[in-house]
Structures are given as structure tokens and as C-alpha cells.
Amino acid sequence: MPRWGMTIDLSKCTGCASCMVACKVENNLPIQKPEVILQSRDISWMEILPMKEGEGFEGGHAEEHSDHEEPSRMRYLPRPCMHCDDPPCVKVCPVYATTLDKDGIVSQIYDRCIGCRYCTNNCPYTAKLFVWNTPEWPDEMMAGINPDVSVRPKGVVEKCTFCHHRLQRASEQAKAEGRPIKDGEFLPACLEVCPTQAILFGDLDDPSTPVARAAASPRAFRELEDLGTKPKVFYLKEDY
Amino acid sequence: MSSSASQIPETTPDDGNPPPLPEWAQRVLSPVYSAGRSFKFWTVVLLSIGAWSLYAYWLQLTRGLEVTGLNRPVYWGFYISNYVFFIGISQAGILLSAILRIWGADWRRPIMRAAEGLTLVAMAFGVINIVFDLGRPERSHFMMIHGNIESPLFWDSIAISVFSLVSIAYIYLAMIPDLAYIRDRYPHVRWLYGLLALNWKGTERQKRILDRILYGMALLILPVAVTFDTVVSWVFSLTIQPMWHTAIFAPIFVIGAFFSGLAALLLVLALLRKVYHLEGIIRPRHFDYIGRLLLVLTLIWGYFQFTENLTSYYGNEPIHIAILNAKLTGAYAYAFWGSVVGCFIVPILVLSRKKTRNVNGSLIASVAILIGMWLERYTIVIPTLVNPRMAYDRGFYDPTWVEWSLFAGCTAFFIYAYMLYTKFVPIVSLWELEEGIRAGVNEIEDETGIERGLGFGLGEDLDGPSYDTLDETVYAGKRGK
């Protein structure tokens, strides 16, 4: 059984946010009104988190260095769900609505979720999201709804699934042909659109895959690694 | 007989000609039979607020939680802090009742019923606030049928279930003799009281069994009540959120719950004695005793707060300091310092002096403590969520009118439910008082002085006679007219 994981090369990431857009389209995320976004209720399974170089996060708050002589440069951190191997969100769910699947994907069962938001609060990456209102699309966009992904009703928690529906397709195909699933058969939408190929995806347990090699690179790190959540999303440090 | 009977009937049923009740007992019973104009006035006021909150909840049900001020990453807000607040009040009443029963403190007798009522009513409103908070309230029962044993929230649902079952059983059992009083002496909604009084005849054997059961249940309530609030604290402290993930939360929650609940009890007692003219029964010494207990709890509260915040400050970890700053000097400073004033400074000033540890002083202190404890719950929930671990996500939280309305509605329904409780059973336990009078007289005859200073051993320092027998209570009740 492969253990699906992702690496994101920060020195290749341009912060173009096409992964965000591809994710929204692939996973039927509604386009929210500006006021909803201002209320901090927009839902993006994949997000580009911007940080200005030279601004530290002292005590969690951005410290201004306005007297900095050189113009500051932006850095970007794409954040999907980290699909931890020891996920803090799974154990606190009172109704088994979020589980760690045997292929390493942390999944969310929308029909089971009661919307208590305990998992969102216990996710140190703030990667889980709550559906605040009934999703709506302009009529013109209804034809573009992805039939493979269920539209979530209001009041449940959702999150990046590593495009789990694509895995289902690929594994059905492999099963029909009577062979194990091959590396590269299952790729998430964010990877496909990345213009600089900053994202790699595949089986972390197979050392021959590019993703496993990248994850073993000395540049590789994981967010909040010291918490022991064992995320399966690796970042490659930016070159200077 | 209909519930509209405005007075206790003069005659009693002809079975066995029981002696007429003393004046104090009639005074205790009369609210069950009659409702004054102010009751009707407050019914209208409170139910209007309640109806408004129902409208707000309907709006939330149809539109989803977008009508609240919650957002990402502040996923919990008013509802959860209200839940902790009401659950805290709920824990205290029955815990006090159980402790005093085990202690054999005779001064407990006039105030136990009132304390137990707080538990009964507050429990319901605590649980309701969890349902408010759910995105899919129609799936609440999933917690029971699909419960994940690993989740502290599931433990919480078990703890609430156990606590409510034990409390309801205990409170109901302690009510039975009084329900039988109403059934036999002054019939009133006979089918209901007849049903609820079971087959209580007041024989010595029945009384002995009831006493034994209540004592046993009081012993059971001690661990159940402490576990109950501990599990509520675990919902927070077992997460890996900064400032939540701390072992001191369990004792802080347990002590805070007892603290806020006793303050609520003092407030209720002060109102009850005034509204129902029970000055002779609920007496200054009750306020004095509970006031002293509150003073001790005030000091423990301050000690815990200091310890918790010093630990975070000295550790100087950025993620903790961000939250500590938000509490001490930042956006939530008003709530934190408000809770320090309400829970520490005011109670110390008022309750540490004998002169001000009276009914009016208790009123001031308990209102300050209730506001302070509510603010404390708020500063537990919000600042942590506003400053999560990922440095990129900073939150904000402004509760909307829907959340305020549901809070107001909960408070209104809470008060109204308590008012109904006082109309359903005598708010002072008649049979326990009567038993106390009998036992008190005997004790005084047999071994005078031995039982002095029952309760917390505080009686000695009081002015005047240290241990008043309860028949004095009766006379005081007569004089108080």
C-alpha cells in the first residue's frame, strides 16, 4: 500500500496561486462574496500564505521593519492539509467523521460530521475548514461542477483530500488491469497546474519515486515538525 | 384542584387529622400555590426575551453559522464559553449539597433545595449551548450512536449524561417527601404530585431508607461532579493549542465552577428570601458561611491564575506570549482584567470583612464574581483561537447580535425555569427542616454543645449563639413577619 505524500519546492514556487484556483475548481469550492472573505470565512483547501522577507513573527505578530533599507521580497508558503501520520484532528473527532485512511490520506466524512469544529481547533496547521453557509454558484458555473466530488452542505468541516477521488479512479483502473497502482497515475489538481513544477506527489515509501527523493533531500523540512504530527507534506527550503 | 388556587386551603384532608403546619412552613409552601403580580410581570418579560432568542436561533438554523461572529481560525466563541459557564454553575449546587449532607452540616437544610435547583436548570442550558454551537444540530445524537472513545468531547457527553442522571435522581429523591406533603396536606394538581410522590407515607422506615440512599448518593456525587468539570476542561487541555494545553486547566475549571456556582447560589438566596419573605429561614449566617467559602475560593482562583500566567510568561515561548499579551495588554485585556476585578479584587474587599459579609455584600460580591467568571471563560476560549500556532493565521472575533440574543435568551429562560422550579416544589426543603428541628432538639437535650459549629467549623467565631437550633429558626420565621 503506497503512502501518499507531497513535496513543495519553495525555491520554485512563484506564489502565482494557480494551485489555489485549480483546487477550487476541482473540488467544487464556491466563489465567495468579498464580504465573506473579509469575515475570514473563505474556503481554500490549498492556500498561498504570504510573508514579507525581513518581517519576523515575533510572538506570533508580524514585526514591522519599516526602516529596512532594501525593498522587501515576498515569500510564499503553499498550505494544503498536511495529512499527518499522527493526525491530532482524527483522535478528537467525537463521531469518527475524520479518519486516517490506510493509504495515508486523512479523510473527512461529510455525512457523519456534526460540525462541532473540535478537529479544526486541534489542527495546529489551521488546515481544516468549516462550511459557514450554503455554497452557491452563478448559473453559468453550474455546468463546471465536478461530478466526482460531493458538494458539502453548510455546517460540516472539510479539508484538502489530496484529490482522493482521483485516487479512487486510478486504483479502479489498476484493479481492472490487475496490477498495483503506478507512481504518477494519481496526481492532485494543484500539482497539474503548477507552472514551475514546484509540487511533487507520489508514494513516500518507495525510495525510487521523485517525491521520496525530494523528501529525503537535506533541504526538506516539515511545518511544526516538533509537534510530532508527522506530516506527509514536505517543503524544500528556498535557495538564497 | 386547579393550579389557579391563590391560597393554601384552610382545611386539610380528613385522613388522620395531621397537625396544622407551623407558620414558617406555610410561608415556604405558599409560592407553590400562588403567583403574585411580579411573577406574571417577569413571565412576560423573560418569555419575550426568550421568544426573541428563538427567532435568532431559527435564523441560525436556516442560514448556518454565518450569522455568528465565528470565522477561521476562531471556530469557537460565545456558545462554548457560555457552555462552560452554565456547566460550572450546574456543578456547584449539587456539589455543595452533597458536601454539606456528608458533613452533616445542619445549616444546609434551608438552602439545599435552592442549590439543587441551580444544578438542574443550569445543566440544561449548558447542554443547549453545545447544540447551538454545532454546525449540524440535527446530528447531535451521532455523539451517542457513533461515539469515538478517543475523543474528549465524547467523554464529555458521557460525563454530562452520568452527572445529569445522578443529579436528577438525587434531587428528585430529596423532593419526594415534600411532594407527598403537597399531595396529602394541600392537594394541588393531584395527578402530578400523586404520581411523583410515589408511595411516600412518611413512615420511619421510609425515612431511614431515604436518608441512607441520599447519603450514599451524596458520596457518589463527589467524584461525579469533580469528574464532570474536569472532563469539560479536558476538551480544551487535551488539544495541542497554546495556552489550552496545560494541566492546570482541570483544577481551574473545577474550582472556577464551584466558585461561580456558589456566587449564583448566593444571588439566588438573596432574591428568594426577599421575594418569598423567607428572611427567617434563609438567614444571614448562610450568607456568612457561603461568603467565607467564597473567600477561600477567591484566593484559590487568584493563585491558579497567577500560576498559570506566570508559567506562560516565564517560559517566554512566542506562541504562548502572543496569547498572554492578548490577555494582559491586547484586545482581550478588558476581559482578563475585568475577570481579575470581578473574581478577585471585589470579592476580597467585600467578603474578607465581617461587616460587609452580609446579605447586601454577598449580593455585590456574587454579581461581581458571576460577571468575572463569565469573562474568565471568555478569555480562556477566544485569545487562544485568535492566535493559533501557524504564524500566518491571525484571527479576530466580534460576536454578532445573534450570539448576544442567544446568550440573553439562555439567561432569560434560565431565570424563568428557576422561577418555575420555585413554583413546583417548596424552595426550602420542608421535610429536611422538620427533621432538623427534631434532631436538633434531641441533640441539644442529649449532648449539649457537642454539635456546636457544625458545618465548616466556623460557627464559633460568629456573634451571638454559635449554633442556633432550628426551632429558633421557626420562631425567627414567625417574628420575621
XYZ file of C-alpha atoms in Angstrom:
721
model
C 0.000 0.000 0.000
C 1.568 3.301 -1.026
C 1.851 6.110 1.481
C 0.870 9.206 -0.465
C 2.816 12.372 0.210
C 3.725 15.677 -1.319
C 6.778 17.902 -1.554
C 6.653 21.592 -2.365
C 9.847 23.237 -3.530
C 9.740 26.757 -2.149
C 12.568 27.924 -4.375
C 10.408 27.099 -7.388
C 7.142 28.478 -6.014
C 6.320 31.867 -7.524
C 3.223 32.452 -5.460
C 1.082 32.569 -8.595
C -1.800 30.856 -6.764
C -2.853 28.742 -9.714
C -2.816 25.753 -7.363
C -5.458 27.538 -5.270
C -7.624 28.132 -8.321
C -7.208 24.606 -9.649
C -8.088 23.215 -6.230
C -11.212 25.350 -6.001
C -12.407 24.267 -9.418
C -11.536 20.613 -8.932
C -13.138 20.303 -5.520
C -16.313 22.344 -6.075
C -15.437 25.196 -3.762
C -17.807 28.112 -4.196
C -16.629 31.566 -5.127
C -17.416 33.714 -2.136
C -18.535 37.301 -1.966
C -15.958 39.886 -0.879
C -17.682 40.437 2.462
C -17.473 36.747 3.274
C -13.758 36.809 2.507
C -13.342 39.845 4.744
C -15.095 37.890 7.518
C -12.310 35.327 7.150
C -14.730 32.641 6.012
C -13.455 31.896 2.543
C -12.619 28.247 1.976
C -9.480 27.225 0.126
C -8.173 23.742 0.613
C -4.870 24.880 -0.810
C -3.693 28.315 0.217
C -0.756 30.526 -0.527
C 0.384 32.100 2.723
C 2.397 35.238 2.042
C 5.153 36.565 4.276
C 7.341 39.564 3.643
C 11.019 38.840 3.925
C 12.596 40.710 6.802
C 9.454 40.566 8.856
C 9.738 38.050 11.597
C 6.879 36.632 13.536
C 7.815 37.674 16.992
C 5.247 36.383 19.386
C 3.049 35.464 16.504
C 2.705 39.049 15.350
C 4.408 40.464 12.318
C 7.093 42.878 13.397
C 7.434 45.862 11.160
C 10.862 46.768 9.919
C 9.947 49.873 8.035
C 13.461 51.275 8.301
C 14.741 48.318 6.342
C 16.830 49.778 3.520
C 16.324 47.242 0.795
C 12.872 46.689 -0.654
C 11.473 43.584 0.967
C 10.750 40.496 -1.045
C 7.700 38.288 -0.654
C 7.962 34.671 0.264
C 5.142 32.196 -0.120
C 4.145 29.039 1.650
C 1.524 26.896 -0.076
C -0.515 25.136 2.582
C -2.638 22.095 1.817
C -3.716 19.681 4.519
C -0.541 18.125 5.847
C -2.085 14.625 6.008
C -0.243 13.846 9.219
C 0.662 10.276 10.030
C -0.322 11.060 13.620
C -3.154 13.490 12.980
C -4.375 15.471 16.008
C -7.703 16.104 14.305
C -8.613 12.436 13.988
C -8.411 11.458 17.609
C -10.551 14.330 18.897
C -13.441 13.787 16.483
C -16.329 12.528 18.637
C -18.104 10.726 15.774
C -15.331 9.238 13.586
C -16.080 11.794 10.875
C -12.400 12.249 10.120
C -10.113 9.264 9.773
C -6.633 8.315 8.664
C -7.104 6.004 5.695
C -4.785 3.072 5.146
C -3.167 4.836 2.175
C -2.191 7.719 4.433
C -4.874 10.216 3.443
C -6.752 11.988 6.222
C -10.329 11.960 5.012
C -13.471 13.720 6.089
C -16.907 12.121 6.036
C -19.386 14.906 5.418
C -22.458 12.841 6.168
C -21.149 11.970 9.591
C -19.684 15.317 10.656
C -21.772 17.104 13.296
C -19.950 20.395 12.847
C -18.586 20.693 16.378
C -15.297 22.086 14.974
C -13.190 20.285 17.551
C -10.901 18.985 14.789
C -10.456 22.461 13.319
C -9.376 23.687 16.736
C -6.947 20.862 17.275
C -5.290 21.182 13.869
C -2.033 23.056 14.512
C -1.841 23.943 10.811
C -5.305 25.547 10.738
C -5.791 23.406 7.640
C -9.312 22.254 8.348
C -12.189 24.434 7.241
C -15.794 24.863 8.183
C -18.626 25.457 5.744
C -20.269 28.575 7.139
C -23.057 28.945 4.590
C -24.815 27.000 1.878
C -22.497 27.074 -1.124
C -23.806 28.881 -4.199
C -22.524 29.217 -7.727
C -23.508 31.527 -10.538
C -25.720 29.678 -13.028
C -23.040 29.833 -15.675
C -20.678 27.887 -13.443
C -23.038 25.084 -12.528
C -22.037 23.164 -15.636
C -18.473 23.164 -14.355
C -19.240 21.350 -11.125
C -17.022 18.296 -10.768
C -19.318 15.261 -10.564
C -16.669 13.203 -8.762
C -16.616 15.460 -5.705
C -19.610 15.849 -3.429
C -20.816 19.379 -2.715
C -20.647 19.908 1.020
C -23.711 21.196 2.826
C -23.423 24.024 5.337
C -22.364 23.138 8.848
C -19.715 20.482 8.229
C -15.930 20.509 8.237
C -13.997 19.918 5.044
C -10.376 19.877 4.014
C -7.846 19.025 1.342
C -8.192 15.336 0.441
C -5.144 15.069 -1.861
C -7.843 14.812 -4.572
C -8.900 11.492 -3.162
C -11.486 10.987 -5.911
C -8.644 10.785 -8.434
C -7.035 8.042 -6.382
C -10.293 6.109 -6.494
C -10.366 6.356 -10.279
C -6.736 5.387 -10.649
C -6.980 2.456 -8.282
C -10.128 1.176 -10.003
C -8.289 1.322 -13.300
C -5.297 -0.504 -11.832
C -7.538 -3.090 -10.240
C -9.318 -3.717 -13.537
C -5.982 -4.281 -15.199
C -4.890 -6.497 -12.340
C -1.764 -4.561 -11.350
C -0.723 -2.311 -8.474
C -1.214 1.412 -8.920
C 1.814 3.039 -10.565
C 3.556 6.193 -9.475
C 2.251 9.148 -11.441
C -1.166 7.645 -12.090
C -2.681 9.585 -9.241
C -1.848 13.280 -9.078
C -3.724 16.063 -7.316
C -5.075 19.041 -9.237
C -2.694 21.561 -7.650
C 0.312 19.661 -8.996
C -1.029 19.514 -12.525
C -1.343 23.255 -12.918
C 1.833 24.346 -11.145
C 3.738 26.239 -13.864
C 7.142 25.742 -12.233
C 6.554 22.139 -11.177
C 7.233 23.050 -7.590
C 4.910 20.311 -6.343
C 5.773 16.617 -6.443
C 3.404 13.884 -5.399
C 3.644 10.165 -5.026
C 4.498 7.250 -2.805
C 6.791 8.265 0.049
C 7.537 4.644 0.937
C 9.028 3.890 -2.476
C 12.553 5.379 -2.432
C 12.776 5.440 -6.220
C 9.993 7.998 -6.675
C 10.923 11.657 -7.218
C 8.773 12.661 -4.271
C 10.579 10.292 -1.914
C 13.952 11.546 -3.154
C 12.854 15.131 -2.635
C 11.535 14.370 0.835
C 14.913 12.862 1.721
C 16.795 15.914 0.495
C 18.716 17.969 3.071
C 16.576 20.945 2.101
C 13.410 19.175 3.163
C 11.525 20.265 6.263
C 8.025 19.967 7.571
C 5.877 22.596 9.247
C 5.782 22.449 13.080
C 7.809 19.254 12.908
C 8.497 19.293 16.643
C 4.834 18.616 17.420
C 5.289 15.028 16.326
C 2.302 15.047 13.998
C 4.466 13.569 11.189
C 3.028 15.494 8.238
C 3.297 13.954 4.775
C 3.711 17.355 3.116
C 7.398 18.267 2.886
C 8.744 21.667 1.969
C 12.098 22.227 0.303
C 13.885 25.278 1.677
C 14.309 28.250 -0.580
C 17.747 28.762 -2.137
C 19.372 32.070 -1.428
C -57.675 21.345 42.486
C -56.546 23.704 39.802
C -53.250 25.480 39.858
C -55.066 28.792 39.944
C -55.770 28.347 43.642
C -54.407 31.511 45.051
C -54.023 30.385 48.640
C -53.302 27.393 50.740
C -56.671 25.923 51.705
C -57.552 26.266 55.356
C -58.678 22.694 55.741
C -56.690 19.552 55.392
C -57.903 16.154 54.195
C -59.650 14.181 56.849
C -57.261 11.218 56.950
C -55.797 11.054 60.406
C -56.083 14.781 61.122
C -52.441 15.792 60.790
C -51.420 18.724 62.951
C -51.569 22.073 61.208
C -48.331 23.238 59.685
C -46.431 25.912 61.547
C -46.460 29.396 60.104
C -42.949 29.117 58.630
C -43.889 26.018 56.692
C -46.971 27.706 55.296
C -44.817 30.577 54.214
C -42.462 28.187 52.440
C -45.347 26.406 50.783
C -47.315 29.427 49.634
C -45.303 30.139 46.439
C -46.311 26.703 45.199
C -49.954 27.674 45.403
C -49.994 31.273 44.340
C -48.283 33.534 41.885
C -48.102 37.230 42.512
C -48.226 40.062 40.048
C -44.479 40.309 39.828
C -44.320 36.657 38.803
C -46.651 37.389 35.917
C -44.702 40.508 35.010
C -41.414 38.638 34.893
C -43.032 35.797 32.986
C -43.936 38.213 30.226
C -40.540 39.927 30.242
C -38.446 36.753 30.320
C -40.526 34.868 27.807
C -40.355 37.832 25.423
C -36.580 37.765 25.590
C -36.769 34.021 25.140
C -39.013 34.337 22.105
C -36.587 36.815 20.568
C -33.746 34.355 21.068
C -35.816 31.618 19.444
C -36.122 33.857 16.400
C -32.346 34.339 16.440
C -31.827 30.600 16.626
C -34.250 29.981 13.802
C -32.191 32.385 11.729
C -29.039 30.480 12.626
C -30.655 27.164 11.755
C -31.743 28.331 8.333
C -28.700 30.362 7.357
C -25.989 28.417 9.136
C -23.298 29.659 11.466
C -22.516 32.547 9.131
C -24.887 34.640 11.254
C -22.424 34.400 14.151
C -19.125 36.184 14.520
C -17.242 32.917 14.282
C -14.709 32.530 11.499
C -11.439 30.894 10.730
C -9.470 30.347 12.965
C -11.866 31.409 15.739
C -14.061 28.368 15.426
C -15.432 28.533 18.950
C -16.827 31.600 20.616
C -19.732 32.701 22.739
C -21.546 29.396 22.701
C -18.635 27.438 24.050
C -17.781 29.979 26.741
C -21.454 30.076 27.764
C -21.465 26.310 27.830
C -18.519 26.260 30.211
C -20.137 28.984 32.285
C -23.510 27.284 32.710
C -21.943 23.872 33.257
C -19.837 25.426 36.005
C -22.882 26.817 37.781
C -24.541 23.471 37.390
C -21.728 21.590 39.082
C -21.648 23.781 42.175
C -25.188 23.487 43.528
C -25.253 19.742 43.842
C -21.643 19.537 44.963
C -22.365 21.920 47.842
C -25.483 19.974 48.700
C -23.583 16.673 48.702
C -20.664 18.016 50.730
C -22.926 19.523 53.373
C -25.005 16.363 53.590
C -21.941 14.214 54.104
C -20.576 16.708 56.575
C -23.858 16.586 58.440
C -23.931 20.359 58.494
C -27.328 21.282 59.831
C -27.311 24.758 58.336
C -27.570 23.104 54.956
C -31.233 22.292 55.417
C -32.834 25.589 54.344
C -30.577 26.150 51.326
C -30.141 22.727 49.744
C -33.243 22.760 47.622
C -32.313 26.142 46.182
C -28.789 24.950 45.389
C -30.029 21.765 43.739
C -32.388 23.773 41.563
C -29.431 25.672 40.149
C -27.831 22.386 39.137
C -30.974 21.147 37.486
C -31.645 24.296 35.484
C -28.079 25.285 34.602
C -27.283 21.795 33.338
C -29.937 22.061 30.668
C -28.680 25.429 29.473
C -25.102 24.226 29.380
C -26.032 21.370 27.103
C -28.205 23.611 24.919
C -25.198 25.823 24.249
C -23.292 22.879 22.766
C -26.189 22.255 20.430
C -26.146 25.952 19.460
C -22.519 25.542 18.559
C -22.978 22.541 16.285
C -22.994 23.099 12.563
C -25.427 20.206 12.162
C -27.508 20.150 15.361
C -29.840 17.533 13.882
C -26.940 15.092 14.132
C -26.349 15.606 17.866
C -27.317 12.028 18.590
C -24.397 10.801 16.441
C -22.307 11.539 19.511
C -24.078 8.645 21.215
C -24.532 6.179 18.379
C -21.176 6.719 16.662
C -19.144 7.824 19.673
C -15.362 7.785 19.316
C -13.974 6.657 22.657
C -10.745 8.527 21.939
C -12.396 11.937 21.770
C -12.605 14.158 24.878
C -15.861 15.524 23.503
C -17.304 12.030 23.649
C -16.042 11.669 27.215
C -17.775 14.943 27.863
C -21.079 13.629 26.592
C -20.707 10.610 28.863
C -19.762 12.794 31.831
C -22.760 15.051 31.221
C -25.071 12.056 30.942
C -23.791 10.455 34.140
C -23.831 13.740 36.013
C -27.341 14.624 34.907
C -28.724 11.176 35.699
C -27.162 11.113 39.156
C -28.183 14.696 39.907
C -31.739 14.313 38.721
C -32.123 11.114 40.743
C -30.636 12.721 43.852
C -32.656 15.909 43.568
C -35.843 14.026 42.850
C -35.389 11.632 45.760
C -34.797 14.537 48.106
C -38.042 16.057 46.849
C -40.325 13.090 47.374
C -41.422 13.790 50.962
C -42.276 17.372 50.058
C -44.206 16.254 47.000
C -46.125 13.943 49.318
C -46.777 16.905 51.627
C -48.424 18.703 48.765
C -50.284 15.563 47.740
C -51.644 14.897 51.204
C -51.898 18.139 53.090
C -52.951 20.623 50.440
C -53.968 18.778 47.301
C -52.923 20.626 44.208
C -52.595 19.280 40.671
C -53.191 15.970 42.356
C -52.383 13.605 39.491
C -48.937 15.118 39.028
C -47.893 15.289 42.651
C -49.547 11.957 43.357
C -47.557 10.375 40.584
C -44.288 11.997 41.555
C -44.622 11.372 45.275
C -44.620 7.640 44.511
C -45.968 5.886 47.552
C -44.415 8.065 50.204
C -46.197 7.700 53.523
C -43.574 9.194 55.773
C -43.103 6.129 57.923
C -39.936 5.837 59.971
C -38.716 3.009 57.773
C -39.200 5.011 54.593
C -37.387 7.939 56.110
C -34.498 5.771 57.196
C -34.158 4.284 53.725
C -34.370 7.685 52.066
C -31.746 9.110 54.387
C -29.418 6.236 53.642
C -29.918 6.484 49.879
C -29.373 10.235 49.887
C -26.199 9.869 51.892
C -24.926 7.187 49.532
C -25.777 9.287 46.513
C -24.067 12.298 48.053
C -20.912 10.194 48.303
C -21.339 9.239 44.647
C -21.874 12.847 43.610
C -18.483 13.997 44.877
C -16.441 12.099 42.264
C -19.092 12.529 39.583
C -19.231 16.315 39.961
C -15.445 16.705 40.037
C -15.048 14.403 37.022
C -17.739 16.311 35.218
C -15.955 19.652 35.193
C -12.574 18.003 34.767
C -13.742 16.459 31.530
C -15.032 19.843 30.376
C -11.534 21.207 30.969
C -10.013 18.277 29.084
C -11.943 19.265 25.984
C -9.577 22.225 25.942
C -6.445 20.997 27.627
C -6.061 17.787 25.629
C -5.728 19.754 22.408
C -2.306 20.988 21.326
C -3.385 24.612 21.227
C -1.065 27.008 23.046
C -2.376 28.082 26.494
C -5.062 25.402 26.364
C -2.648 22.532 26.529
C -1.949 22.843 30.241
C -2.531 20.532 33.153
C -3.765 23.327 35.397
C -6.976 23.619 33.392
C -8.635 20.761 35.240
C -8.294 22.297 38.713
C -9.000 25.768 37.319
C -12.245 24.543 35.821
C -13.326 22.591 38.881
C -12.578 25.433 41.288
C -13.964 28.029 38.880
C -17.152 26.050 38.531
C -17.656 25.761 42.270
C -16.769 29.426 42.655
C -19.208 30.750 40.060
C -21.917 28.349 41.155
C -21.715 29.407 44.795
C -21.883 33.039 43.692
C -25.011 32.212 41.715
C -26.395 30.452 44.773
C -25.829 33.484 46.995
C -27.549 35.683 44.450
C -30.495 33.298 44.271
C -30.738 33.020 48.061
C -30.706 36.800 48.457
C -33.505 37.134 45.908
C -35.536 34.240 47.311
C -35.539 35.465 50.869
C -36.621 38.886 49.700
C -39.261 37.834 47.182
C -40.774 34.965 49.180
C -40.244 36.605 52.586
C -38.008 33.835 53.863
C -35.799 36.143 55.933
C -36.377 33.981 58.995
C -35.321 30.779 57.302
C -32.589 31.781 54.876
C -30.622 33.766 57.387
C -27.560 36.000 57.463
C -25.471 33.130 58.732
C -25.990 31.250 55.483
C -24.566 34.225 53.657
C -21.762 34.387 56.157
C -20.817 30.720 55.765
C -21.013 30.636 51.993
C -19.292 34.021 51.906
C -16.341 32.564 53.791
C -16.234 29.625 51.436
C -16.300 32.043 48.505
C -13.443 33.970 50.044
C -11.330 30.821 50.165
C -12.237 30.054 46.576
C -11.359 33.630 45.589
C -7.861 33.122 46.928
C -7.509 29.769 45.178
C -8.751 31.341 41.945
C -6.177 34.107 42.199
C -3.463 31.591 42.986
C -4.300 29.481 39.941
C -4.479 32.472 37.630
C -1.147 33.768 38.850
C 0.492 30.375 38.486
C -0.879 29.795 35.013
C 0.057 33.186 33.636
C 3.461 33.297 35.315
C 4.311 29.924 33.808
C 3.470 31.165 30.331
C 5.258 34.466 30.874
C 8.451 32.999 32.235
C 8.626 30.275 29.594
C 8.606 33.083 27.025
C 7.648 30.859 24.128
C 6.409 33.091 21.300
C 3.184 31.202 20.695
C 2.283 31.448 24.383
C 3.435 35.029 24.740
C 1.214 36.077 21.828
C -1.813 34.826 23.727
C -0.628 36.140 27.068
C -0.121 39.574 25.520
C -3.583 39.452 24.003
C -4.909 38.768 27.501
C -2.786 41.172 29.528
C -2.435 44.174 27.248
C -4.030 43.322 23.919
C -7.510 43.048 22.513
C -8.794 40.927 25.406
C -7.281 42.934 28.239
C -10.708 44.287 29.191
C -11.991 40.745 29.658
C -8.970 39.492 31.551
C -8.665 42.449 33.904
C -12.423 42.517 34.227
C -12.288 38.970 35.478
C -9.496 39.849 37.897
C -11.571 42.705 39.321
C -14.754 40.636 39.427
C -13.318 37.377 40.708
C -10.538 38.611 42.914
C -10.500 42.256 43.944
C -14.188 42.847 44.630
C -14.776 39.561 46.491
C -11.679 40.094 48.626
C -12.709 43.613 49.521
C -16.279 42.650 50.294
C -16.011 39.167 51.765
C -12.908 39.479 53.890
C -14.550 41.878 56.309
C -17.180 40.661 58.677
C -19.070 43.932 58.377
C -19.599 43.584 54.659
C -20.019 39.808 54.580
C -23.770 40.207 54.917
C -26.689 39.829 52.571
C -26.074 43.026 50.621
C -22.340 42.452 50.488
C -22.917 38.929 49.219
C -25.169 40.341 46.544
C -22.428 42.692 45.311
C -19.728 40.038 45.516
C -21.759 37.367 43.785
C -22.759 39.621 40.894
C -19.101 40.640 40.502
C -17.982 37.014 40.587
C -20.575 35.920 38.050
C -19.551 38.642 35.598
C -15.883 37.980 36.305
C -16.215 34.245 35.813
C -18.061 34.721 32.555
C -15.242 36.964 31.353
C -12.716 34.388 32.532
C -14.406 31.711 30.431
C -14.317 34.114 27.507
C -10.587 34.750 27.898
C -9.981 31.023 28.062
C -11.733 30.333 24.769
C -11.070 33.300 22.494
C -7.437 34.553 22.750
C -6.011 31.095 22.060
C -8.087 30.665 18.940
C -7.208 34.155 17.725
C -3.505 33.267 17.937
C -3.053 29.738 16.611
C 0.262 28.002 16.086
C 0.681 28.750 12.404
C 2.111 32.245 12.455
C 0.258 33.186 9.277
C -3.207 32.878 10.700
C -4.286 35.712 12.953
C -7.939 35.865 13.838
C -10.485 38.279 15.163
C -13.809 37.747 16.823
C -16.766 40.053 17.158
C -19.879 38.325 18.462
C -22.967 39.271 16.480
C -26.421 40.138 17.735
C -27.455 36.532 17.152
C -24.905 35.292 19.670
C -25.830 38.011 22.150
C -29.511 37.184 21.676
C -28.970 33.501 22.294
C -26.983 34.370 25.412
C -29.739 36.714 26.602
C -32.335 34.100 25.748
C -30.475 31.416 27.656
C -30.200 33.681 30.668
C -33.889 34.616 30.473
C -35.047 31.025 30.101
C -32.643 30.053 32.859
C -34.187 32.562 35.256
C -37.682 31.593 34.203
C -37.000 27.881 34.571
C -35.723 28.573 38.065
C -38.847 30.587 38.855
C -40.965 27.647 37.717
C -38.878 25.376 39.904
C -39.735 27.508 42.933
C -43.400 27.174 41.963
C -43.175 23.427 41.615
C -41.646 22.420 44.930
C -41.180 24.355 48.144
C -37.876 26.113 47.651
C -36.926 25.214 51.194
C -36.962 21.519 51.905
C -39.787 21.149 54.433
C -39.086 17.606 55.491
C -35.379 18.208 55.972
C -36.056 21.308 58.041
C -38.591 19.439 60.109
C -36.201 16.563 60.624
C -33.524 19.035 61.613
C -35.775 20.614 64.148
C -36.495 17.259 65.680
C -32.893 16.103 65.564
C -31.674 19.472 66.748
C -33.902 19.400 69.783
C -32.797 15.909 70.654
C -29.151 16.716 70.203
C -29.432 19.715 72.427
C -31.134 17.655 75.099
C -28.745 14.719 74.894
C -25.338 16.186 74.354
C -25.440 19.926 74.505
C -22.645 21.675 72.802
C -21.129 18.628 71.163
C -22.616 19.514 67.803
C -21.586 23.132 68.054
C -20.031 24.612 64.968
C -21.437 22.095 62.601
C -20.544 22.583 59.037
C -17.225 24.125 58.346
C -16.367 24.586 61.969
C -16.916 28.252 61.538
C -19.749 28.720 63.945
C -17.542 29.610 66.882
C -16.410 32.944 65.512
C -19.872 34.253 64.972
C -21.575 36.842 67.060
C -24.261 35.612 69.329
C -25.224 31.997 69.808
C -22.971 29.887 67.723
C -25.357 27.112 66.913
C -28.990 28.006 66.612
C -31.346 25.129 66.855
C -33.789 25.028 64.053
C -36.788 25.596 66.218
C -35.315 29.033 66.736
C -35.471 29.283 63.004
C -39.145 28.702 63.284
C -39.580 31.435 65.853
C -37.460 33.751 63.819
C -39.721 32.985 60.902
C -42.705 33.994 62.998
C -41.032 37.109 64.238
C -39.929 37.989 60.759
C -43.495 38.523 59.696
